[in-house]
Amino acid sequence: MKGTPTNKKRALIVGSGIGGPVAAMALQRAGIEAVVYEAYDAPADYAGLFLNIASNGLDVLRTLDIDVPARADGFPVSRMVMYSGTGKCLGEVANGIRLPDNTVSVIVKRGLLQRVLREEAESRGIRTEYGKRLDSYEIIGNGGGVIARFEDGSEVEGDLLVGADGVRSRVRRLLNPDSPRPSYTGLLSLGGYARGPRITPTPETQHFIFGSRAFFGYLVRETGEIWWFANVARPDKPSRKELSRVSSAQWKRRLLELFSGDPDLIGEIVESTRGEIGAYPIHDIPTAPAWHKGPAVLIGDAVHATSPNSGQGASMAVEDAIVLAKCLRDVLDTERAFLTYERSRRERVEKVVAYSRRIGQSKAVSNPVARWIRDQIMPFALKHFANTGSHAWLYTYHVDWDEKVAA
Ligand SMILES: Cc1cc2nc3c(=O)[nH]c(=O)nc-3n(C[C@H](O)[C@H](O)[C@H](O)COP(=O)(O)OP(=O)(O)OC[C@H]3O[C@@H](n4cnc5c(N)ncnc54)[C@H](O)[C@@H]3O)c2cc1C
């Protein structure tokens, strides 16, 4: 794999979620020094529930020699099986493709994934500074770089700044104050971990149930632990304060009501949940007019947050990271490199965000007639429009590190 030892730029990366550390490692491979600045005071190794790293995301991590599935206790999921609220099997969809080394998409706890990426970056000599919440940045002269200022009063200078600071990105707002706000999709996501119901582990499988009032997904680990989530329609967006006031016991009661009449298994899983039930409103960013300006550029959720329905949020962030690094390696003028990066990525990520939102719309259908029609059509649709061939555009995306980027 080639790097460019002469490319002596220094990158300031804002955000040590998923895209940030991967961008730092990809930039290092491109010969660009990077330091990561994270708002949290310490590593957030337990933040969030679990997420899917699809085969296209794993392929990027493989290219960068980051072995996530083994180190982050990943649960391989090659297939997703769908059921109606009456328990009828509607069909199944492949969750990505099998990579040449037989790896399939994995579901990992988000906090553990973040820890593995952080530790891997550290082992490669990449520094992450905590308690550094970006407040503003200043562009130095014409092509002179950038100064990042943090809320603790400190500042740091670099040649370029990468906003990997998530859906509520500060960098996005500074870069373009007119950026559209993340759009609320009308769905809440809730989830947790359960143990108790005697459900036989089904290797490589995640199950989805289109309940009569809400959507439920679960998988059963080989240890018997069940990882589950629910999507609930809530047309008016609740505030974060309102959500934080709802206790886990209250969520349990609410979910038991919502899923009454659906397969009993759902109630059993919800009842036997241990620990907290987390809930958050799902947002996405269908399109952002500005991806970069001067020495600043955006990656991941900061520029194209996607709803979790397609299981692509983390994969899109790591794809961005490697493509950006390649562009900076091969196109020495920073702004032209950013433009090349945007041109390589915009169409794909916007397609993923739109696709993901469409999946979300089929999840909470309140009208019983519409639900009946959906359940009749879905077996045919899954067979003909959700097969490996029709999803090839999503899962077979491959970034060849050694191929040179043309400006
Ligand atoms: C706490 C949390 C929990 C999540 N839980 C889930 C989940 O359960 N399921 C799921 O599918 N997806 C979840 N996600 C979203 C998922 O991780 C992302 O869609 C995906 O990984 C894209 O990664 P990213 O690097 O672009 O952004 P993120 O992973 O969101 O990382 C952004 C990082 O930037 C930091 N940051 C934000 N503002 C600043 C600032 N001003 N200065 C410095 N740092 C800043 C944040 O603290 C965070 O560490 C969660 C995200 C977060 C932050």
Coordinates of N, CA and C in Angstrom, one line a residue, residues 73-189:
D73 N -16.2 -8.1 19.6 CA -17.2 -9.1 20.0 C -18.4 -9.0 19.0
G74 N -18.1 -8.9 17.7 CA -19.1 -8.7 16.7 C -20.0 -9.9 16.6
F75 N -21.2 -9.7 16.3 CA -22.1 -10.9 16.0 C -22.4 -10.9 14.5
P76 N -21.8 -11.9 13.8 CA -22.0 -11.9 12.3 C -23.5 -12.0 12.0
V77 N -24.0 -11.2 11.1 CA -25.4 -11.3 10.6 C -25.4 -11.2 9.1
S78 N -25.6 -12.4 8.5 CA -25.6 -12.4 7.0 C -27.1 -12.3 6.5
R79 N -28.1 -12.6 7.4 CA -29.5 -12.5 6.9 C -30.4 -11.9 7.8
M80 N -31.5 -11.3 7.3 CA -32.5 -10.6 8.1 C -33.8 -11.2 7.7
V81 N -34.5 -11.8 8.7 CA -35.8 -12.5 8.4 C -36.9 -11.6 8.9
M82 N -37.9 -11.4 8.0 CA -39.1 -10.5 8.3 C -40.3 -11.3 8.6
Y83 N -41.1 -10.8 9.6 CA -42.4 -11.4 10.0 C -43.4 -10.3 10.1
S84 N -44.7 -10.8 9.8 CA -45.8 -9.8 10.0 C -46.2 -9.9 11.5
G85 N -47.0 -9.0 11.9 CA -47.5 -8.9 13.3 C -48.3 -10.2 13.7
T86 N -48.7 -10.9 12.7 CA -49.5 -12.2 13.0 C -48.5 -13.4 13.2
G87 N -47.2 -13.1 12.9 CA -46.2 -14.1 13.1 C -45.9 -14.8 11.8
K88 N -46.5 -14.4 10.7 CA -46.2 -15.0 9.4 C -44.9 -14.6 8.8
C89 N -44.1 -15.5 8.3 CA -42.8 -15.2 7.8 C -43.0 -14.5 6.4
L90 N -42.5 -13.3 6.2 CA -42.7 -12.6 5.0 C -41.6 -12.8 4.0
G91 N -40.4 -13.3 4.5 CA -39.3 -13.5 3.6 C -38.0 -13.1 4.3
E92 N -36.9 -13.1 3.5 CA -35.6 -12.7 4.1 C -34.8 -11.9 3.1
V93 N -33.9 -11.1 3.7 CA -33.0 -10.3 2.9 C -31.6 -10.5 3.3
A94 N -30.7 -10.5 2.4 CA -29.3 -10.6 2.8 C -28.8 -9.3 3.4
N95 N -28.0 -9.4 4.5 CA -27.4 -8.2 5.1 C -26.0 -8.1 4.6
G96 N -25.9 -7.6 3.4 CA -24.6 -7.4 2.8 C -24.1 -8.6 2.0
I97 N -22.9 -8.6 1.7 CA -22.3 -9.8 0.9 C -21.2 -10.4 1.8
R98 N -20.8 -11.6 1.3 CA -19.7 -12.3 2.0 C -18.4 -11.8 1.4
L99 N -17.5 -11.3 2.2 CA -16.2 -10.8 1.6 C -15.4 -12.0 1.2
P100 N -14.3 -11.8 0.4 CA -13.5 -13.0 -0.1 C -13.0 -13.8 1.1
D101 N -12.7 -13.2 2.3 CA -12.2 -14.0 3.4 C -13.4 -14.7 4.2
N102 N -14.6 -14.7 3.7 CA -15.8 -15.3 4.3 C -16.4 -14.4 5.4
T103 N -15.9 -13.2 5.6 CA -16.5 -12.3 6.6 C -17.9 -11.8 6.1
V104 N -18.8 -11.7 7.1 CA -20.1 -11.1 6.7 C -20.3 -9.9 7.7
S105 N -21.3 -9.1 7.4 CA -21.6 -7.9 8.2 C -21.7 -8.3 9.6
V106 N -21.4 -7.4 10.5 CA -21.4 -7.7 12.0 C -22.2 -6.6 12.7
I107 N -22.8 -7.1 13.8 CA -23.5 -6.1 14.7 C -22.7 -6.1 16.0
V108 N -22.3 -4.8 16.3 CA -21.4 -4.6 17.5 C -22.0 -3.6 18.4
K109 N -21.7 -3.7 19.7 CA -22.0 -2.6 20.6 C -21.3 -1.4 20.2
R110 N -22.0 -0.2 20.1 CA -21.3 1.0 19.5 C -20.2 1.4 20.4
G111 N -20.3 1.4 21.7 CA -19.3 1.8 22.6 C -18.0 1.0 22.5
L112 N -18.2 -0.3 22.3 CA -17.1 -1.2 22.1 C -16.3 -1.0 20.8
L113 N -17.1 -0.7 19.8 CA -16.6 -0.4 18.5 C -15.7 0.8 18.6
Q114 N -16.3 1.8 19.3 CA -15.5 3.1 19.5 C -14.2 2.8 20.2
R115 N -14.3 2.0 21.2 CA -13.1 1.7 22.0 C -12.0 1.0 21.1
V116 N -12.4 0.0 20.4 CA -11.5 -0.7 19.5 C -10.8 0.3 18.5
L117 N -11.6 1.2 18.0 CA -11.0 2.1 17.0 C -10.1 3.1 17.7
R118 N -10.5 3.5 18.9 CA -9.6 4.5 19.6 C -8.3 3.8 20.0
E119 N -8.4 2.5 20.5 CA -7.2 1.8 20.9 C -6.3 1.5 19.7
E120 N -6.9 1.2 18.6 CA -6.1 0.9 17.4 C -5.4 2.2 16.9
A121 N -6.1 3.3 17.0 CA -5.5 4.6 16.6 C -4.3 4.9 17.5
E122 N -4.5 4.7 18.8 CA -3.5 4.9 19.8 C -2.2 4.1 19.5
S123 N -2.5 2.8 19.2 CA -1.4 1.9 19.0 C -0.6 2.3 17.7
R124 N -1.2 3.1 16.9 CA -0.5 3.6 15.7 C 0.1 5.0 15.9
G125 N 0.1 5.4 17.2 CA 0.7 6.7 17.5 C -0.1 7.9 17.3
I126 N -1.5 7.7 17.1 CA -2.4 8.8 16.9 C -2.9 9.3 18.2
R127 N -2.9 10.6 18.5 CA -3.3 11.1 19.8 C -4.8 11.5 19.7
T128 N -5.5 11.2 20.8 CA -6.9 11.8 20.9 C -6.9 12.6 22.2
E129 N -7.4 13.8 22.1 CA -7.5 14.7 23.3 C -9.0 14.8 23.6
Y130 N -9.2 14.6 24.9 CA -10.6 14.7 25.4 C -10.9 16.0 26.1
G131 N -12.2 16.3 26.3 CA -12.6 17.5 26.9 C -12.4 18.7 25.9
K132 N -12.3 18.4 24.6 CA -12.1 19.4 23.6 C -13.3 19.6 22.8
R133 N -14.3 20.4 23.3 CA -15.5 20.6 22.5 C -15.2 21.8 21.6
L134 N -15.3 21.6 20.3 CA -15.0 22.7 19.3 C -16.0 23.8 19.5
D135 N -15.5 25.0 19.6 CA -16.4 26.2 19.7 C -16.4 26.9 18.4
S136 N -15.2 27.2 17.8 CA -15.2 27.9 16.5 C -13.9 27.6 15.8
Y137 N -13.7 28.1 14.6 CA -12.4 28.0 13.9 C -12.2 29.2 13.1
E138 N -10.9 29.5 12.8 CA -10.6 30.7 12.1 C -9.7 30.2 10.9
I139 N -10.0 30.7 9.7 CA -9.2 30.4 8.6 C -8.0 31.4 8.5
I140 N -6.8 30.9 8.4 CA -5.6 31.7 8.4 C -5.3 32.1 7.0
G141 N -5.4 33.4 6.7 CA -5.0 34.0 5.4 C -5.5 33.1 4.2
N142 N -4.7 33.2 3.1 CA -5.1 32.5 1.9 C -4.3 31.2 1.8
G143 N -5.0 30.1 2.2 CA -4.3 28.8 2.1 C -3.4 28.6 3.3
G144 N -3.5 29.4 4.3 CA -2.5 29.3 5.4 C -2.9 28.4 6.5
G145 N -4.0 27.7 6.4 CA -4.4 26.7 7.4 C -5.6 27.2 8.2
V146 N -5.7 26.7 9.5 CA -6.8 26.9 10.3 C -6.5 26.8 11.8
I147 N -7.2 27.7 12.6 CA -7.0 27.6 14.0 C -8.3 27.1 14.6
A148 N -8.3 26.0 15.4 CA -9.5 25.5 16.0 C -9.5 26.0 17.5
R149 N -10.7 26.5 17.9 CA -10.8 27.0 19.3 C -11.8 26.1 20.0
F150 N -11.4 25.8 21.2 CA -12.3 24.9 22.0 C -12.9 25.6 23.2
E151 N -14.0 25.0 23.7 CA -14.8 25.7 24.8 C -14.0 25.8 26.0
D152 N -12.9 25.0 26.2 CA -12.1 25.2 27.4 C -11.1 26.3 27.3
G153 N -11.1 27.1 26.2 CA -10.3 28.2 26.0 C -9.0 27.9 25.2
S154 N -8.7 26.7 25.0 CA -7.5 26.3 24.3 C -7.7 26.5 22.8
E155 N -6.6 26.5 22.0 CA -6.6 26.5 20.6 C -5.5 25.8 20.0
V156 N -5.6 25.4 18.7 CA -4.6 24.6 18.1 C -4.6 24.9 16.6
E157 N -3.4 24.8 16.0 CA -3.3 25.2 14.6 C -3.1 24.0 13.7
G158 N -3.6 24.0 12.5 CA -3.4 22.9 11.6 C -3.5 23.3 10.1
D159 N -3.3 22.4 9.2 CA -3.5 22.8 7.8 C -4.9 22.6 7.3
L160 N -5.6 21.6 8.0 CA -7.0 21.4 7.6 C -7.7 20.8 8.8
L161 N -9.1 21.0 8.7 CA -9.9 20.6 9.8 C -11.0 19.6 9.3
V162 N -11.1 18.5 9.9 CA -12.1 17.5 9.5 C -13.3 17.4 10.5
G163 N -14.5 17.8 10.1 CA -15.6 17.7 11.0 C -16.2 16.3 11.0
A164 N -15.9 15.5 12.1 CA -16.4 14.2 12.2 C -17.3 14.2 13.5
D165 N -18.0 15.3 13.6 CA -18.6 15.6 14.9 C -20.1 15.3 15.0
G166 N -20.6 14.3 14.1 CA -21.9 13.7 14.3 C -23.0 14.6 13.8
V167 N -24.3 14.1 14.0 CA -25.5 14.7 13.4 C -25.7 16.1 13.9
R168 N -25.3 16.5 15.1 CA -25.5 17.9 15.6 C -24.2 18.7 15.4
S169 N -23.5 18.4 14.3 CA -22.1 19.0 14.0 C -22.0 20.5 14.2
R170 N -21.1 20.8 15.0 CA -20.7 22.3 15.1 C -20.0 22.7 13.9
V171 N -19.1 21.9 13.4 CA -18.3 22.3 12.2 C -19.3 22.6 11.0
R172 N -20.3 21.8 10.9 CA -21.3 22.0 9.8 C -21.9 23.4 9.9
R173 N -22.3 23.8 11.1 CA -22.9 25.1 11.3 C -21.9 26.2 11.1
L174 N -20.7 26.0 11.5 CA -19.6 27.1 11.3 C -19.3 27.2 9.8
L175 N -19.2 26.1 9.2 CA -18.8 26.0 7.7 C -19.9 26.7 6.9
N176 N -21.2 26.4 7.2 CA -22.3 27.0 6.5 C -23.5 27.2 7.4
P177 N -23.6 28.5 8.0 CA -24.7 28.7 9.0 C -26.1 28.4 8.4
D178 N -26.2 28.4 7.0 CA -27.5 28.1 6.4 C -27.8 26.6 6.2
S179 N -26.9 25.8 6.7 CA -27.1 24.3 6.5 C -28.4 24.0 7.1
P180 N -29.2 23.1 6.3 CA -30.4 22.7 6.9 C -30.2 21.9 8.2
R181 N -31.2 22.0 9.1 CA -31.1 21.3 10.3 C -31.4 19.8 10.0
P182 N -30.9 18.9 10.9 CA -31.2 17.5 10.7 C -32.8 17.3 10.7
S183 N -33.3 16.5 9.8 CA -34.7 16.3 9.7 C -35.2 15.2 10.5
Y184 N -36.3 15.4 11.3 CA -36.8 14.3 12.1 C -37.7 13.4 11.3
T185 N -37.4 12.1 11.4 CA -38.1 11.1 10.5 C -39.5 10.7 11.0
G186 N -39.9 11.1 12.2 CA -41.2 10.7 12.8 C -41.1 9.4 13.5
L187 N -39.9 8.9 13.7 CA -39.8 7.6 14.4 C -38.9 7.8 15.6
L188 N -39.2 7.1 16.7 CA -38.3 7.0 17.9 C -37.6 5.6 17.8
S189 N -36.4 5.5 18.3 CA -35.7 4.3 18.4 C -35.5 4.0 19.8

